[in-house]
Coordinates of C-alpha atoms in Angstrom, one line a residue:
Chain S
X1 CA -48.1 -194.4 164.6
X2 CA -48.5 -190.7 163.5
X3 CA -50.6 -188.5 165.6
X4 CA -53.0 -185.8 164.4
X5 CA -51.4 -182.4 164.5
X6 CA -54.1 -181.3 166.9
X7 CA -53.5 -184.3 169.2
X8 CA -49.8 -183.6 169.2
X9 CA -50.3 -179.9 169.9
X10 CA -52.6 -180.8 172.8
X11 CA -50.0 -183.2 174.2
X12 CA -47.3 -180.6 174.0
X13 CA -49.6 -178.1 175.7
X14 CA -50.5 -180.5 178.4
X15 CA -46.9 -181.4 179.1
X16 CA -46.0 -177.7 179.2
X17 CA -48.7 -177.0 181.8
X18 CA -48.1 -180.1 183.8
X19 CA -44.3 -180.3 183.7
X20 CA -42.8 -176.9 182.8
X21 CA -41.7 -176.0 186.3
X22 CA -40.4 -179.5 187.0
X23 CA -38.4 -179.5 183.9
X24 CA -36.9 -176.0 184.5
X25 CA -36.1 -177.0 188.1
X26 CA -34.3 -180.2 187.1
X27 CA -32.4 -178.8 184.2
X28 CA -31.6 -175.4 185.9
X29 CA -30.6 -177.2 189.1
X30 CA -28.0 -179.2 187.4
X31 CA -26.5 -176.5 185.2
X32 CA -27.2 -173.5 187.4
X33 CA -28.4 -171.8 184.3
X34 CA -32.1 -171.1 184.4
X35 CA -32.1 -169.0 181.3
X36 CA -30.3 -171.7 179.4
X37 CA -32.7 -174.3 180.7
X38 CA -35.7 -172.2 179.6
X39 CA -34.2 -171.7 176.1
X40 CA -33.4 -175.4 175.8
X41 CA -36.9 -176.3 176.8
X42 CA -38.4 -173.9 174.3
X43 CA -36.4 -175.7 171.7
X44 CA -37.6 -179.0 172.9
X45 CA -41.3 -177.9 172.8
X46 CA -40.7 -176.6 169.3
X47 CA -39.1 -179.9 168.3
X48 CA -42.1 -181.8 169.8
X49 CA -44.6 -179.8 167.8
X50 CA -42.6 -180.6 164.7
X51 CA -42.0 -184.3 165.2
X52 CA -44.9 -185.7 167.3
X53 CA -47.4 -185.3 164.5
X54 CA -45.1 -187.4 162.3
X55 CA -43.9 -190.0 164.8
X56 CA -46.7 -190.1 167.3
X57 CA -46.9 -188.7 170.9
X58 CA -44.2 -190.6 172.9
X59 CA -45.3 -192.9 175.7
X60 CA -43.6 -190.6 178.2
X61 CA -43.7 -187.1 176.7
X62 CA -42.0 -185.4 179.7
X63 CA -39.0 -187.8 179.5
X64 CA -38.7 -187.1 175.7
X65 CA -38.8 -183.3 176.4
X66 CA -36.2 -183.6 179.2
X67 CA -33.9 -185.7 177.0
X68 CA -34.0 -183.2 174.1
X69 CA -33.6 -180.2 176.3
X70 CA -30.7 -181.8 178.2
X71 CA -28.8 -182.6 175.0
X72 CA -29.3 -179.1 173.7
X73 CA -27.8 -177.7 176.9
X74 CA -24.8 -180.1 176.8
X75 CA -24.2 -179.2 173.2
X76 CA -24.4 -175.4 174.0
X77 CA -22.1 -175.7 176.9
X78 CA -19.5 -177.6 174.9
X79 CA -19.6 -174.9 172.2
X80 CA -19.0 -172.2 174.8
X81 CA -15.9 -173.8 176.1
X82 CA -15.2 -171.6 179.2
X83 CA -14.0 -173.2 182.4
X84 CA -17.3 -172.9 184.3
X85 CA -19.4 -174.1 181.4
X86 CA -17.3 -177.2 181.2
X87 CA -18.2 -177.8 184.8
X88 CA -21.9 -177.5 183.8
X89 CA -21.4 -180.0 181.0
X90 CA -19.8 -182.5 183.4
X91 CA -22.7 -182.1 185.8
X92 CA -25.2 -182.7 183.1
X93 CA -23.4 -185.6 181.4
X94 CA -22.6 -187.4 184.6
X95 CA -26.1 -187.9 185.8
X96 CA -27.9 -190.8 184.1
X97 CA -31.0 -189.7 182.2
X98 CA -33.8 -190.1 184.7
X99 CA -37.0 -192.1 184.1
X100 CA -39.9 -189.7 183.6
X101 CA -41.7 -191.0 186.6
X102 CA -38.6 -190.9 188.7
X103 CA -37.3 -187.5 187.7
X104 CA -37.6 -185.7 191.0
X105 CA -39.9 -182.7 191.5
X106 CA -37.5 -180.0 192.5
X107 CA -39.8 -177.0 192.1
X108 CA -39.7 -176.3 195.8
X109 CA -35.9 -176.1 195.6
X110 CA -36.3 -173.7 192.6
X111 CA -38.6 -171.5 194.7
X112 CA -36.0 -171.3 197.4
X113 CA -33.3 -170.4 194.9
X114 CA -35.5 -167.6 193.5
X115 CA -35.8 -166.3 197.1
X116 CA -32.1 -166.1 197.7
X117 CA -31.0 -162.8 199.4
X118 CA -28.4 -162.2 196.7
X119 CA -31.2 -161.7 194.2
X120 CA -32.8 -158.3 193.7
X121 CA -35.9 -158.3 196.0
X122 CA -38.0 -156.9 193.2
X123 CA -37.1 -159.9 191.0
X124 CA -37.8 -162.7 193.4
X125 CA -41.5 -163.2 193.1
X126 CA -41.4 -162.5 189.3
X127 CA -38.7 -165.1 189.0
X128 CA -40.8 -167.7 190.8
X129 CA -43.8 -166.9 188.6
X130 CA -41.7 -167.3 185.5
X131 CA -39.6 -170.3 186.2
X132 CA -42.0 -172.4 188.3
X133 CA -45.3 -171.3 186.9
X134 CA -44.2 -170.6 183.3
X135 CA -45.8 -167.2 183.1
X136 CA -44.4 -164.8 180.5
X137 CA -42.6 -161.6 181.3
X138 CA -45.6 -159.7 179.8
X139 CA -48.1 -161.4 182.1
X140 CA -45.9 -160.9 185.1
X141 CA -45.3 -157.2 184.2
X142 CA -49.1 -156.6 184.0
X143 CA -49.5 -158.1 187.5
X144 CA -46.7 -155.9 188.9
X145 CA -47.7 -152.7 187.1
X146 CA -44.4 -152.3 185.2
X147 CA -43.7 -152.4 181.5
X148 CA -43.0 -155.8 179.9
X149 CA -39.6 -154.5 178.8
X150 CA -38.7 -153.5 182.4
X151 CA -39.9 -156.8 183.8
X152 CA -38.0 -158.7 181.0
X153 CA -34.8 -156.9 181.9
X154 CA -35.3 -157.5 185.6
X155 CA -35.7 -161.2 185.0
X156 CA -32.8 -161.5 182.6
X157 CA -30.5 -159.8 185.2
X158 CA -31.7 -162.0 188.0
X159 CA -31.1 -165.2 186.1
X160 CA -27.7 -163.8 185.0
X161 CA -26.9 -163.1 188.6
X162 CA -27.8 -166.7 189.6
X163 CA -25.6 -168.1 186.9
X164 CA -22.6 -165.7 187.2
X165 CA -22.5 -165.5 191.0
X166 CA -23.0 -169.2 191.3
X167 CA -26.0 -169.3 193.6
X168 CA -26.3 -172.8 194.9
X169 CA -29.3 -174.9 193.8
X170 CA -30.5 -176.5 197.0
X171 CA -33.0 -176.1 199.8
X172 CA -31.1 -174.1 202.4
X173 CA -30.1 -175.5 205.8
X174 CA -31.9 -174.7 209.0
X175 CA -31.1 -171.1 209.9
X176 CA -31.5 -169.8 206.4
X177 CA -34.4 -172.0 205.7
X178 CA -36.5 -170.0 208.1
X179 CA -35.6 -166.7 206.5
X180 CA -36.1 -167.9 203.0
X181 CA -39.3 -169.7 203.8
X182 CA -40.8 -166.3 204.8
X183 CA -39.7 -164.9 201.4
X184 CA -41.2 -167.8 199.5
X185 CA -44.5 -167.6 201.5
X186 CA -44.7 -163.9 200.7
X187 CA -44.1 -164.5 197.0
X188 CA -46.8 -167.1 196.9
X189 CA -49.1 -164.7 198.7
X190 CA -48.2 -162.0 196.2
X191 CA -48.8 -164.4 193.3
X192 CA -52.3 -165.2 194.7
X193 CA -53.0 -161.5 195.2
X194 CA -52.3 -160.7 191.6
X195 CA -54.8 -163.3 190.6
X196 CA -57.3 -162.0 193.0
X197 CA -58.8 -159.2 190.9
X198 CA -60.0 -161.6 188.2
X199 CA -63.6 -162.5 188.3
X200 CA -64.1 -166.2 187.8
X201 CA -61.4 -168.8 187.8
X202 CA -57.9 -167.5 187.7
X203 CA -55.0 -169.6 186.5
X204 CA -52.6 -167.5 188.6
X205 CA -54.6 -167.9 191.8
X206 CA -54.9 -171.7 191.1
X207 CA -51.1 -172.0 190.6
X208 CA -50.5 -170.0 193.8
X209 CA -52.7 -172.3 195.7
X210 CA -50.8 -175.3 194.2
X211 CA -47.5 -173.8 195.3
X212 CA -48.8 -173.1 198.8
X213 CA -50.0 -176.7 198.9
X214 CA -46.7 -178.1 197.8
X215 CA -44.9 -175.9 200.4
X216 CA -47.2 -177.1 203.1
X217 CA -46.8 -180.7 202.1
X218 CA -43.0 -180.4 202.1
X219 CA -42.6 -178.3 205.2
X220 CA -45.1 -180.2 207.3
X221 CA -43.8 -178.8 210.6
X222 CA -44.0 -175.2 209.5
X223 CA -47.3 -173.7 210.8
X224 CA -46.9 -170.6 208.6
X225 CA -47.0 -172.7 205.5
X226 CA -50.2 -174.3 206.7
X227 CA -51.4 -170.8 207.6
X228 CA -50.7 -169.4 204.1
X229 CA -52.6 -172.3 202.5
X230 CA -55.5 -171.8 204.8
X231 CA -55.5 -168.1 204.0
X232 CA -55.6 -168.6 200.3
X233 CA -58.3 -171.2 200.6
X234 CA -60.5 -168.9 202.7
X235 CA -60.2 -166.2 200.1
X236 CA -60.7 -168.7 197.2
X237 CA -63.9 -170.0 198.9
X238 CA -65.5 -166.7 198.2
X239 CA -64.6 -166.4 194.5
X240 CA -68.1 -167.2 193.2
X241 CA -69.7 -164.6 195.5
X242 CA -67.5 -161.7 194.4
X243 CA -69.6 -160.9 191.4
X244 CA -73.3 -160.9 191.0
X245 CA -75.2 -162.5 188.1
X246 CA -74.7 -159.3 186.1
X247 CA -70.9 -159.3 186.7
X248 CA -71.1 -156.5 189.2
X249 CA -68.7 -156.3 192.1
X250 CA -70.0 -157.4 195.4
X251 CA -68.1 -156.3 198.6
X252 CA -67.4 -158.9 201.3
X253 CA -70.1 -157.7 203.7
X254 CA -72.8 -158.0 201.0
X255 CA -71.8 -161.4 199.6
X256 CA -74.3 -164.2 199.5
X257 CA -72.8 -166.8 201.9
X258 CA -74.6 -169.6 200.1
X259 CA -72.2 -169.0 197.2
X260 CA -69.1 -169.6 199.4
X261 CA -67.6 -173.0 198.7
X262 CA -68.3 -175.6 201.5
X263 CA -65.5 -177.9 200.7
X264 CA -62.9 -175.2 200.4
X265 CA -64.0 -173.6 203.6
X266 CA -63.8 -176.9 205.4
X267 CA -60.3 -177.5 204.2
X268 CA -59.2 -174.0 205.2
X269 CA -60.6 -174.4 208.7
X270 CA -58.9 -177.8 209.1
X271 CA -55.6 -176.4 208.1
X272 CA -55.9 -173.5 210.5
X273 CA -56.7 -175.9 213.3
X274 CA -53.6 -178.0 212.5
X275 CA -51.4 -174.9 212.4
X276 CA -52.7 -173.8 215.8
X277 CA -51.6 -177.1 217.2
X278 CA -48.0 -176.1 216.7
X279 CA -48.5 -173.1 219.1
X280 CA -46.1 -171.0 216.9
X281 CA -48.1 -168.0 215.8
X282 CA -47.2 -166.0 212.7
X283 CA -48.6 -163.5 210.3
X284 CA -50.2 -165.9 207.8
X285 CA -51.9 -167.8 210.6
X286 CA -53.4 -164.5 211.9
X287 CA -54.5 -163.4 208.5
X288 CA -56.1 -166.8 208.0
X289 CA -57.8 -166.4 211.4
X290 CA -59.2 -163.1 210.3
X291 CA -60.6 -164.7 207.2
X292 CA -62.1 -167.5 209.3
X293 CA -63.9 -164.9 211.4
X294 CA -65.3 -163.4 208.2
X295 CA -66.3 -166.9 207.1
X296 CA -68.2 -167.5 210.3
X297 CA -70.8 -165.1 209.0
X298 CA -72.1 -168.1 207.2
X299 CA -73.1 -169.8 210.4
X300 CA -73.8 -166.8 212.7
X301 CA -75.3 -164.4 210.2
X302 CA -73.1 -161.5 211.3
X303 CA -69.4 -160.5 211.3
X304 CA -67.6 -160.5 214.7
X305 CA -65.8 -157.2 214.1
X306 CA -64.3 -156.9 217.7
X307 CA -62.6 -160.3 217.1
X308 CA -61.3 -159.1 213.8
X309 CA -60.1 -155.8 215.3
X310 CA -58.3 -157.8 218.0
X311 CA -56.6 -160.1 215.5
X312 CA -55.5 -157.1 213.5
X313 CA -53.8 -155.6 216.6
X314 CA -51.8 -158.8 216.9
X315 CA -51.1 -158.9 213.1
X316 CA -50.0 -155.3 213.0
X317 CA -47.5 -156.0 215.7
X318 CA -46.0 -158.8 213.7
X319 CA -46.3 -157.4 210.2
X320 CA -46.9 -153.7 210.1
X321 CA -47.4 -153.5 206.3
X322 CA -49.6 -151.0 204.6
X323 CA -52.1 -153.7 203.8
X324 CA -52.4 -154.7 207.4
X325 CA -52.6 -151.2 208.6
X326 CA -55.5 -150.5 206.2
X327 CA -57.3 -153.7 207.3
X328 CA -56.8 -152.7 210.9
X329 CA -58.3 -149.2 210.2
X330 CA -61.3 -150.8 208.6
X331 CA -61.9 -153.1 211.6
X332 CA -61.5 -150.2 214.0
X333 CA -64.1 -148.2 212.0
X334 CA -66.6 -151.0 212.4
X335 CA -66.0 -151.3 216.2
X336 CA -65.4 -147.7 217.2
X337 CA -67.0 -145.7 214.3
X338 CA -65.6 -144.1 211.1
X339 CA -63.7 -141.4 212.9
X340 CA -61.6 -143.9 214.7
X341 CA -60.9 -145.7 211.4
X342 CA -59.9 -142.4 209.7
X343 CA -57.6 -141.6 212.6
X344 CA -55.9 -144.9 212.1
X345 CA -55.4 -144.1 208.4
X346 CA -54.0 -140.7 209.2
X347 CA -50.4 -141.7 209.6
X348 CA -50.3 -143.8 206.4
X349 CA -49.2 -142.8 202.9
X350 CA -51.8 -144.3 200.6
X351 CA -49.8 -143.8 197.4
X352 CA -50.9 -146.3 194.8
X353 CA -52.3 -148.8 197.3
X354 CA -55.9 -149.0 196.1
X355 CA -57.6 -150.4 199.2
X356 CA -56.3 -147.4 201.2
X357 CA -58.3 -145.0 199.0
X358 CA -61.3 -147.3 198.9
X359 CA -61.5 -147.3 202.7
X360 CA -60.7 -143.6 203.0
X361 CA -63.5 -142.8 200.6
X362 CA -66.0 -145.0 202.5
X363 CA -65.1 -143.5 205.9
X364 CA -65.3 -139.9 204.7
X365 CA -68.6 -140.7 203.1
X366 CA -69.9 -142.1 206.4
X367 CA -68.7 -139.0 208.2
X368 CA -70.7 -136.8 205.7
X369 CA -67.5 -135.3 204.2
X370 CA -68.8 -135.8 200.7
X371 CA -66.3 -133.7 198.7
X372 CA -63.3 -135.3 200.3
X373 CA -65.0 -138.7 199.8
X374 CA -65.4 -138.1 196.1
X375 CA -61.7 -137.1 195.7
X376 CA -60.6 -140.3 197.5
X377 CA -63.1 -142.4 195.6
X378 CA -61.8 -141.1 192.3
X379 CA -58.3 -142.0 193.3
X380 CA -59.5 -145.5 194.2
X381 CA -61.2 -145.9 190.8
X382 CA -58.1 -144.7 189.0
X383 CA -56.0 -147.4 190.7
X384 CA -57.9 -150.4 189.5
X385 CA -58.2 -151.8 186.0
X386 CA -61.1 -154.0 187.0
X387 CA -64.1 -152.6 185.2
X388 CA -66.6 -154.2 187.7
X389 CA -64.8 -152.6 190.6
X390 CA -64.5 -149.3 188.9
X391 CA -68.2 -149.3 188.2
X392 CA -68.9 -150.2 191.8
X393 CA -66.8 -147.4 193.1
X394 CA -68.3 -144.9 190.6
X395 CA -71.7 -145.7 192.2
X396 CA -70.5 -143.7 195.2
X397 CA -70.6 -146.6 197.6
X398 CA -67.1 -147.7 198.7
X399 CA -66.1 -151.4 198.9
X400 CA -64.5 -152.7 202.0
X401 CA -62.9 -156.0 201.4
X402 CA -61.3 -156.1 204.9
Chain D
X1 CA -15.7 -170.8 191.4
X2 CA -13.4 -168.0 192.3
X3 CA -14.6 -165.1 194.4
X4 CA -13.0 -161.8 195.5
X5 CA -13.7 -161.1 199.1
X6 CA -13.4 -157.3 199.3
X7 CA -13.2 -155.9 202.8
X8 CA -14.6 -152.4 203.4
X9 CA -14.1 -150.6 206.7
X10 CA -14.7 -147.1 207.9
X11 CA -11.8 -145.0 207.0
X12 CA -10.5 -144.8 210.5
X13 CA -10.1 -148.6 210.7
X14 CA -8.8 -148.9 207.2
X15 CA -6.1 -146.3 208.0
X16 CA -4.2 -148.4 210.5
X17 CA -0.5 -148.0 209.7
X18 CA 0.9 -150.6 207.2
X19 CA 3.3 -152.0 209.7
X20 CA 0.7 -152.5 212.6
X21 CA 0.7 -156.1 213.7
X22 CA -2.1 -158.3 212.3
X23 CA -4.5 -159.1 215.1
X24 CA -5.4 -162.6 216.3
X25 CA -8.8 -162.9 214.7
X26 CA -7.4 -162.1 211.3
X27 CA -4.6 -164.6 211.7
X28 CA -7.1 -167.3 212.7
X29 CA -9.4 -166.5 209.8
X30 CA -6.6 -166.7 207.2
X31 CA -5.4 -169.9 208.7
X32 CA -8.9 -171.3 208.5
X33 CA -9.2 -170.4 204.9
X34 CA -5.9 -172.2 204.2
X35 CA -6.8 -175.2 206.2
X36 CA -10.1 -175.5 204.3
X37 CA -8.3 -175.4 201.0
X38 CA -10.2 -172.4 199.8
X39 CA -7.5 -169.7 200.0
X40 CA -6.1 -168.6 196.7
X41 CA -4.6 -165.3 197.9
X42 CA -5.2 -162.2 199.9
X43 CA -3.7 -159.3 201.8
X44 CA -4.4 -156.4 204.0
X45 CA -4.0 -153.1 202.1
X46 CA -1.9 -150.2 203.3
X47 CA -4.1 -147.2 204.4
X48 CA -6.1 -145.2 201.8
X49 CA -3.8 -142.3 202.2
X50 CA -1.1 -144.3 200.6
X51 CA -3.1 -144.7 197.4
X52 CA -2.5 -143.0 194.1
X53 CA -5.0 -142.7 191.2
X54 CA -3.9 -142.9 187.5
X55 CA -6.0 -142.0 184.5
X56 CA -5.1 -141.6 180.8
X57 CA -7.4 -139.3 178.8
X58 CA -6.7 -137.9 175.3
X59 CA -3.2 -139.3 175.5
X60 CA -2.5 -137.4 178.7
X61 CA -1.6 -139.1 181.9
X62 CA -3.2 -137.8 185.1
X63 CA -1.8 -138.9 188.5
X64 CA -3.5 -137.9 191.7
X65 CA -3.0 -138.4 195.4
X66 CA -5.7 -140.4 197.3
X67 CA -8.0 -143.4 196.9
X68 CA -10.7 -143.9 194.3
X69 CA -13.4 -142.2 196.4
X70 CA -13.3 -140.1 199.5
X71 CA -16.0 -142.1 201.2
X72 CA -16.6 -143.0 204.8
X73 CA -15.9 -146.7 203.9
X74 CA -12.7 -147.7 202.3
X75 CA -11.2 -150.8 200.8
X76 CA -9.0 -152.2 203.6
X77 CA -8.0 -155.6 202.2
X78 CA -9.0 -158.6 200.1
X79 CA -9.0 -162.4 199.8
X80 CA -9.3 -164.5 196.7
X81 CA -11.0 -167.8 197.5
X82 CA -12.2 -170.8 195.6
X83 CA -15.5 -172.4 196.6
X84 CA -18.1 -174.6 195.0
X85 CA -20.8 -171.9 194.9
X86 CA -21.8 -168.5 196.2
X87 CA -23.4 -169.8 199.4
X88 CA -20.1 -171.3 200.5
X89 CA -18.3 -168.0 199.7
X90 CA -20.9 -166.1 201.7
X91 CA -20.4 -168.3 204.6
X92 CA -16.7 -167.6 204.6
X93 CA -17.3 -163.8 204.1
X94 CA -19.6 -163.9 207.2
X95 CA -16.8 -165.4 209.2
X96 CA -14.4 -162.7 208.2
X97 CA -13.5 -160.4 211.2
X98 CA -14.2 -157.4 208.9
X99 CA -17.9 -158.4 208.7
X100 CA -18.4 -157.5 212.3
X101 CA -17.7 -153.8 212.0
X102 CA -17.4 -153.2 208.2
X103 CA -19.0 -154.6 205.0
X104 CA -17.8 -157.4 202.8
X105 CA -18.4 -157.5 199.1
X106 CA -18.4 -161.0 197.5
X107 CA -17.8 -160.8 193.7
X108 CA -17.2 -163.7 191.3
X109 CA -14.3 -163.4 188.9
X110 CA -15.4 -162.9 185.3
X111 CA -15.4 -165.7 182.7

């Protein structure tokens, strides 16, 4: 029975959102050719848009898409006729076409492939975002502050590397699993971070949380995976409080705790507790613990800065990144005064890391060094595209989102 | 897939005389590759000082003494192996005695 064009388009869009990553993972995994899988899928989506209005939306849309994409890839491989592509053909042809319900979800495997050390480090997170989340090169470029052309090139090269060098499509064995899990966790954290600036619901943040959830589900004896999910949920619980009714930026210390999400907080706290049970501390668990101290303001009415400062000392020992160093400096400023915070910033190169300049401006202002504060504040403003944040910073009061 | 295992060592180690005996770890490694069925070929190379460079430009042949680049690290030898994927090739490269003091480049053959 023919479907309305609109109904067909919605079905395609739904399948794309729900199944893109799973389809790329399955097809790419068997052919080792992610770019080829993406192209074949694009063809399949186009074919769906053309035929479903005429023939009706299939009972199992994902199976339909998989079958069409798979046949495209087999045909393309046969036409190419080189030795290795013949291997790909055999791989594809040998496996019986899976039932839609049964076609395995290999997105986690795809994440681990994207984190392979043979891939350019600057390409790993973008690859995950594109292949598992279906983001476009342009969207990813905006998040990473490079041009779409540069990001497109980076992604093409990375996928070419995977194919030509023959990177294996599997979840790595024990010793490498630990190394690569770290890379995957960092990439998910980065993905969430790039969705953080948005006011209101962010698809990217939502996807990052979904990835963290999947990872935590599959690596159920890895406390850092639980820690990352807890961290993201603590941050997410505050999303509604980050802007006031007029859309203005509200820093963490000034947020209305009643707007923080109960259920999300409860889940985050539960996860952190479970992670602690493993007694294997790691950076994401500590970051989550810091967030849980912030969240405790909801019950206690105040922020336990000494506890946060202590946690940052531990975190800095494990992961001395610029972000952690800035967070530590902010906490020190609260406990020991702005001069101590400024001293902690002294050895750091702020470059284009916006929170560094935000904190610096705030501390200088508190020390009465108005001219220097203004210079730092302008730098902070210039480094964010978020109009609400820019407006807030222009107001002369710095934001500390520690 | 076929991979070149290119063994780079600091020029002192790569300069051992061509007729110096092959040490036990290298013998064991080569035998392991053969036993695993991944060995396609390979050899230690004579020292960089024995190399000669050739170019042809504008119809003129230019021949020069010395290796490609006068770098601290020099190509000392190679293996050609056949493995199912890169990760297997990397595992073999990591077992190569040259990995301990030098650097190994793992490169797929083209096509």
